[in-house]
Coordinates of C-alpha atoms and ligand atoms in Angstrom, one line a residue:
M24 CA 2.5 -47.0 29.0
G25 CA 3.9 -43.9 27.2
E26 CA 3.4 -40.3 26.3
N27 CA 0.8 -38.9 24.3
L28 CA 2.4 -36.8 21.9
S29 CA -1.0 -37.3 19.3
L30 CA -0.5 -33.3 18.2
R31 CA 3.5 -32.8 18.8
R32 CA 4.7 -35.3 17.2
L33 CA 4.2 -33.4 14.8
R34 CA 6.2 -30.3 15.8
Q35 CA 9.2 -32.0 16.9
S36 CA 11.8 -31.5 14.6
P37 CA 12.4 -28.6 12.1
A38 CA 12.5 -31.2 9.4
I39 CA 9.3 -32.4 9.8
R40 CA 7.4 -28.5 10.7
D41 CA 8.8 -27.3 7.0
L42 CA 7.2 -30.8 5.6
T43 CA 3.8 -30.3 7.5
R44 CA 3.5 -26.4 6.8
E45 CA 0.5 -25.1 5.2
V46 CA 2.0 -21.1 4.7
F47 CA 4.7 -20.1 3.1
V48 CA 5.5 -16.5 2.8
D49 CA 7.7 -15.2 -0.9
R50 CA 9.3 -12.2 -1.2
R51 CA 7.6 -12.7 -5.0
R52 CA 4.7 -11.7 -3.8
L53 CA 5.5 -8.9 -1.8
I54 CA 5.8 -5.1 -2.5
Q55 CA 7.4 -2.0 -1.7
P56 CA 6.2 1.9 -0.3
H57 CA 8.4 4.1 -1.7
F58 CA 8.0 8.0 -1.3
A59 CA 8.8 10.9 -3.8
V60 CA 9.4 14.1 -2.9
E61 CA 9.7 17.3 -4.7
G62 CA 11.9 19.8 -3.0
I63 CA 14.1 18.3 -0.7
R64 CA 18.0 18.5 -1.0
E65 CA 18.8 15.7 0.2
R66 CA 16.8 12.2 1.7
E67 CA 15.4 12.3 4.1
P68 CA 14.4 9.4 6.7
V69 CA 11.5 8.7 7.8
P70 CA 10.5 8.1 11.5
G71 CA 9.5 4.8 13.0
L72 CA 10.1 3.4 9.4
T73 CA 13.6 2.2 9.1
G74 CA 15.1 2.0 6.1
V75 CA 12.8 4.3 4.0
F76 CA 13.4 7.5 3.3
R77 CA 12.0 10.3 1.7
E78 CA 13.3 10.2 -1.7
T79 CA 15.2 12.7 -4.3
P80 CA 14.7 11.7 -7.5
D81 CA 18.7 10.8 -7.9
S82 CA 17.7 8.7 -4.1
L83 CA 15.0 7.4 -5.3
L84 CA 16.8 5.6 -8.5
R85 CA 20.0 4.5 -6.1
Q86 CA 17.3 3.4 -3.9
V87 CA 15.3 0.9 -6.1
E88 CA 18.7 -0.4 -7.5
T89 CA 19.1 -1.7 -4.2
D90 CA 16.3 -2.8 -3.6
L91 CA 16.5 -4.5 -7.2
E92 CA 20.0 -6.6 -6.4
S93 CA 18.6 -7.7 -3.1
G94 CA 15.1 -8.8 -5.1
A95 CA 12.7 -6.3 -4.4
E96 CA 10.9 -5.2 -8.2
K97 CA 7.8 -4.4 -6.9
L98 CA 6.6 -0.9 -5.7
L99 CA 4.1 1.5 -4.8
L100 CA 5.0 5.1 -5.6
F101 CA 3.9 7.6 -3.7
G102 CA 5.0 11.0 -5.1
V103 CA 5.2 13.7 -2.6
P104 CA 4.4 17.3 -5.4
G105 CA 5.9 20.6 -4.0
A106 CA 3.0 22.5 -5.1
K107 CA -0.2 22.3 -3.1
A108 CA -3.3 23.0 -5.3
T109 CA -7.2 22.9 -4.1
R110 CA -8.1 22.3 -7.7
A111 CA -6.8 21.6 -11.4
F112 CA -3.5 19.6 -9.8
N113 CA -0.7 18.9 -11.8
F114 CA 0.3 15.7 -11.9
D115 CA 3.6 15.7 -13.1
Y116 CA 6.1 15.5 -10.7
T117 CA 5.2 12.5 -10.0
A118 CA 4.8 11.2 -14.0
G119 CA 8.0 12.0 -14.1
Q120 CA 9.6 9.8 -11.5
I121 CA 7.6 6.7 -13.0
A122 CA 9.4 8.1 -16.6
A123 CA 12.5 8.1 -14.9
L124 CA 12.6 4.7 -13.5
R125 CA 10.7 2.8 -16.5
K126 CA 13.6 4.4 -18.4
R127 CA 16.3 3.3 -16.0
F128 CA 15.7 -0.1 -14.6
G129 CA 12.9 -0.5 -18.7
K130 CA 10.5 -4.0 -17.1
D131 CA 13.1 -5.6 -14.3
L132 CA 10.3 -3.1 -12.4
W133 CA 6.8 -3.7 -11.3
I134 CA 5.3 0.1 -10.3
A135 CA 2.1 0.9 -9.1
V136 CA 1.4 4.0 -8.5
D137 CA -0.8 5.9 -5.7
V138 CA -3.4 7.6 -6.7
C139 CA -4.8 10.5 -4.4
L140 CA -5.3 14.4 -3.4
C141 CA -3.9 14.3 -0.4
S142 CA -0.4 14.7 -0.7
A143 CA -1.4 18.0 -3.0
T144 CA -3.2 19.9 -0.7
A145 CA -2.7 21.8 1.6
H146 CA -5.0 20.8 3.8
G147 CA -4.2 17.1 3.6
Q148 CA -7.4 15.7 2.6
C149 CA -8.3 13.2 0.2
G150 CA -9.7 15.4 -2.3
I151 CA -11.3 18.8 -3.4
V152 CA -13.4 20.7 -0.5
S153 CA -16.5 22.3 -0.9
N154 CA -16.4 26.2 -0.6
D155 CA -17.3 26.1 2.8
G156 CA -15.0 23.8 4.2
D157 CA -17.7 21.2 5.4
H158 CA -16.8 17.9 3.0
V159 CA -15.4 16.6 -0.2
E160 CA -16.5 16.9 -3.5
N161 CA -17.1 13.9 -4.8
A162 CA -17.2 14.2 -8.9
A163 CA -15.3 16.4 -9.2
T164 CA -12.8 14.2 -6.9
V165 CA -13.4 11.3 -9.2
A166 CA -12.4 13.4 -12.0
E167 CA -8.9 14.9 -10.8
L168 CA -8.8 11.0 -9.8
A169 CA -8.8 10.1 -13.1
R170 CA -6.6 12.5 -15.2
A171 CA -3.8 11.1 -12.3
A172 CA -4.6 8.0 -13.2
L173 CA -4.8 8.9 -17.2
T174 CA -1.2 10.6 -16.4
Y175 CA 0.9 8.2 -14.1
A176 CA -0.6 5.1 -17.1
Q177 CA 1.1 7.7 -19.9
A178 CA 3.9 7.6 -17.6
G179 CA 4.7 4.3 -18.1
A180 CA 3.0 2.9 -14.9
D181 CA 2.1 -1.2 -14.8
C182 CA -0.2 -0.2 -12.5
V183 CA -2.6 2.6 -10.6
A184 CA -4.0 2.8 -7.2
P185 CA -6.9 4.8 -5.6
S186 CA -6.5 5.2 -2.3
D187 CA -8.9 8.5 -2.4
M188 CA -11.8 6.7 -1.1
M189 CA -14.4 8.5 -3.7
D190 CA -17.4 7.0 -4.9
G191 CA -17.0 6.1 -8.8
R192 CA -13.8 5.8 -8.9
I193 CA -12.6 2.9 -10.6
R194 CA -15.0 3.0 -13.1
S195 CA -14.4 6.3 -14.1
I196 CA -10.5 5.7 -14.0
R197 CA -10.7 2.5 -15.6
E198 CA -12.9 3.7 -18.9
I199 CA -10.6 7.2 -19.5
L200 CA -7.8 4.4 -19.3
D201 CA -9.6 2.3 -22.1
A202 CA -10.5 5.6 -24.1
N203 CA -6.8 5.7 -24.1
R204 CA -5.9 2.5 -25.4
L205 CA -3.9 2.0 -22.1
E206 CA -6.2 -1.1 -21.5
R207 CA -3.3 -3.1 -20.1
T208 CA -3.0 -0.7 -17.1
L209 CA -4.0 -2.4 -14.1
L210 CA -6.0 -1.2 -11.7
M211 CA -5.2 -1.4 -8.1
S212 CA -8.7 -0.6 -5.4
Y213 CA -8.2 0.1 -2.0
S214 CA -11.5 -1.3 -1.5
A215 CA -11.4 -2.5 1.9
K216 CA -9.2 1.0 3.2
F217 CA -10.5 2.0 7.3
N218 CA -10.8 5.6 8.3
S219 CA -7.5 4.4 11.0
K220 CA -5.4 5.7 13.3
F221 CA -2.4 3.2 11.7
Y222 CA -0.9 5.8 9.3
G223 CA 0.9 8.5 11.7
P224 CA 3.6 7.5 10.1
F225 CA 3.2 7.7 6.8
R226 CA 1.6 11.2 6.9
A227 CA 3.9 12.5 8.0
A228 CA 6.4 11.0 4.7
A229 CA 4.2 12.7 2.6
D230 CA 3.2 16.1 4.3
S231 CA -1.1 14.5 4.2
A232 CA -2.0 14.6 7.4
P233 CA -5.5 17.1 7.4
K234 CA -4.6 19.8 9.2
G235 CA -6.5 23.9 8.9
D236 CA -9.0 25.4 9.5
L237 CA -11.4 23.2 7.5
Q238 CA -14.4 21.9 9.4
L239 CA -13.0 19.4 8.2
K240 CA -10.6 17.5 10.4
D241 CA -9.6 14.3 9.6
R242 CA -10.5 11.5 6.5
A243 CA -14.2 9.6 8.3
T244 CA -16.9 10.9 5.9
Y245 CA -14.9 8.8 3.1
Q246 CA -12.7 6.4 4.6
I247 CA -15.0 3.0 5.8
D248 CA -15.2 3.1 10.0
P249 CA -13.7 0.5 11.9
A250 CA -16.7 -1.0 13.1
R251 CA -18.4 -1.9 9.7
P252 CA -17.5 -4.8 8.2
T253 CA -20.7 -4.8 5.8
D254 CA -19.6 -1.6 4.3
A255 CA -16.0 -2.8 3.6
L256 CA -17.9 -6.3 2.0
A257 CA -19.9 -3.6 0.1
S258 CA -17.5 -1.4 -0.8
S259 CA -15.2 -4.2 -2.3
R260 CA -18.8 -5.7 -4.9
R261 CA -18.3 -2.4 -5.6
D262 CA -15.1 -1.8 -7.1
A263 CA -15.0 -5.4 -8.3
E264 CA -17.8 -4.8 -10.2
E265 CA -16.5 -1.0 -11.4
G266 CA -13.2 -3.4 -13.4
A267 CA -10.4 -3.4 -10.4
D268 CA -8.2 -5.8 -10.5
I269 CA -7.4 -6.0 -7.3
L270 CA -9.3 -5.6 -4.0
M271 CA -7.2 -4.9 -0.6
V272 CA -7.3 -4.0 3.4
K273 CA -5.8 -1.9 4.5
P274 CA -4.7 -1.9 7.2
G275 CA -3.9 -5.4 8.2
M276 CA -3.0 -6.7 11.0
P277 CA -6.4 -4.9 13.0
Y278 CA -8.1 -6.3 10.2
L279 CA -7.5 -9.3 9.6
D280 CA -10.7 -10.7 10.2
I281 CA -11.8 -9.1 6.7
L282 CA -9.4 -9.9 4.9
A283 CA -9.5 -13.3 5.8
K284 CA -13.6 -13.1 5.3
L285 CA -13.7 -11.3 1.7
S286 CA -10.7 -13.0 0.2
K287 CA -13.8 -16.2 0.5
E288 CA -16.4 -13.8 -0.4
I289 CA -14.8 -12.6 -3.0
E290 CA -12.4 -14.7 -6.3
K291 CA -9.8 -11.7 -6.8
P292 CA -6.4 -11.7 -6.2
W293 CA -6.0 -9.8 -2.4
A294 CA -4.2 -7.4 -1.3
V295 CA -2.7 -6.6 2.4
Y296 CA -1.0 -3.4 3.3
E297 CA 1.1 -3.3 6.4
V298 CA 0.5 0.0 7.1
S299 CA 3.1 2.6 8.2
G300 CA 1.7 2.2 11.8
E301 CA 1.9 -1.5 11.7
F302 CA 5.4 -1.7 11.0
A303 CA 6.5 1.0 13.7
A304 CA 4.9 -0.9 15.9
I305 CA 7.2 -3.4 15.6
E306 CA 10.3 -1.9 14.3
L307 CA 9.4 0.0 17.7
M308 CA 9.2 -3.3 19.4
A309 CA 12.8 -4.5 18.4
A310 CA 14.4 -1.4 19.6
Q311 CA 13.5 -1.4 22.9
G312 CA 14.4 -5.0 22.5
L313 CA 10.8 -6.9 23.6
V314 CA 10.8 -8.6 20.1
Q315 CA 13.3 -10.0 17.4
G316 CA 12.4 -8.0 14.6
P317 CA 13.0 -10.3 11.7
A318 CA 11.1 -12.4 14.0
A319 CA 8.5 -10.5 13.9
H320 CA 8.1 -8.3 10.8
V321 CA 8.1 -12.2 9.0
E322 CA 4.8 -13.9 11.4
S323 CA 2.6 -10.7 10.5
W324 CA 3.5 -11.6 6.6
T325 CA 3.2 -15.5 7.8
A326 CA -0.3 -14.2 8.8
F327 CA -1.8 -12.1 5.9
F328 CA -1.8 -15.1 3.9
R329 CA -2.7 -17.4 6.2
A330 CA -5.2 -15.2 6.2
G331 CA -5.8 -15.2 2.1
A332 CA -3.8 -12.7 0.7
S333 CA -1.8 -12.8 -2.4
M334 CA 0.4 -10.3 -2.3
V335 CA 1.8 -7.8 1.6
I336 CA 2.4 -3.6 0.2
T337 CA 5.2 -4.2 3.2
Y338 CA 7.6 -1.7 4.4
G339 CA 10.2 -4.6 4.7
A340 CA 10.0 -6.1 1.3
R341 CA 13.5 -4.5 1.1
Y342 CA 15.4 -7.4 3.2
A343 CA 12.4 -9.8 3.0
K344 CA 15.1 -12.0 1.6
E345 CA 17.6 -11.8 4.4
W346 CA 15.0 -11.9 7.2
L347 CA 13.3 -14.8 6.1
K348 CA 16.7 -16.5 5.8
E349 CA 17.0 -15.9 9.6
C350 CA 13.7 -17.1 10.5
L351 CA 12.7 -19.9 8.1
Ligands
PBG23 C1 -3.5 8.6 1.5 C2 -2.4 6.8 1.3 C3 -2.6 6.6 3.1 C4 -2.4 5.4 3.4 C5 -1.8 5.1 1.4 N1 -2.3 6.0 1.2 C6 -2.9 7.5 4.2 C7 -4.3 8.0 4.6 O1 -5.2 7.4 3.8 O2 -3.9 9.2 5.3 C8 -1.9 4.7 4.0 C9 -0.2 3.8 4.2 C10 0.5 3.8 5.5 O3 0.2 4.4 6.8 O4 1.3 3.1 5.4 N2 -4.8 8.4 0.9

């Protein structure tokens, strides 16, 4: 009697594992975030996010040039203006960075831009706060977001990506884009964005942590509660109906159940955001010798595609070529 190898027969060699794999990570499906920060003299590393910097206008162009050489030609830009406001925001700094990227790299680069107010306010909330400081005003915030999206699209963005979680912003943004002959600009909605603790390193990089003496201390009144999966479904359905081209789940790893379910239910391209805290967790373990960094990153990306993502926003996009060569 031989040994029973009913399932292990297909696992016995790299060749047969290659031939039977069902999910592939392709670097063409990854998007690299960048932070463009006004008023710093030199670029500054972001703690936890190896190889990611708060960039100056010059260093941003240099970094993107290097990224293009390593095959990371799709980016998500976060503009961090120097002057903070409470209403009537000025979006020119971020628009200027978009225009500079477009001018330098032309259509070689695919530029998505995050649309939110948290980096532009002193209190770090994602919108306009009521005078008594106890809530974010929806309509007034949506009007500013639509104006930001229009400014970024006019500056040359391929895609605008609102991450604020106000109600009705997708419809308002689509309308203002269409009214200004920007019907080709893509709209990616952070439609299933949860009120997560995994955004820590990002908030340091983007000056966007809630702060000050407002009654509002966090984002619980607009981001989705981690224990409300039905809210994520409703939000994504609504955003698809309002005109979003791409939907998103964020964070990634702790919300794979959401991604798997929603991507089956709603037939749109799904993005997933491997957020700063998840990315940093792997980097910190790797620095302690507890995991092999590249292999652990590739395993996380594999999980996202397996769960139904068609694209992944990850701080490691610029290393994908190298890591995939090492790990597959
Ligand atoms: C802005 C925004 C956040 C992220 C993307 N856009 C942070 C937040 O909601 O506080 C998080 C990204 C990350 O952690 O990598 N609203």
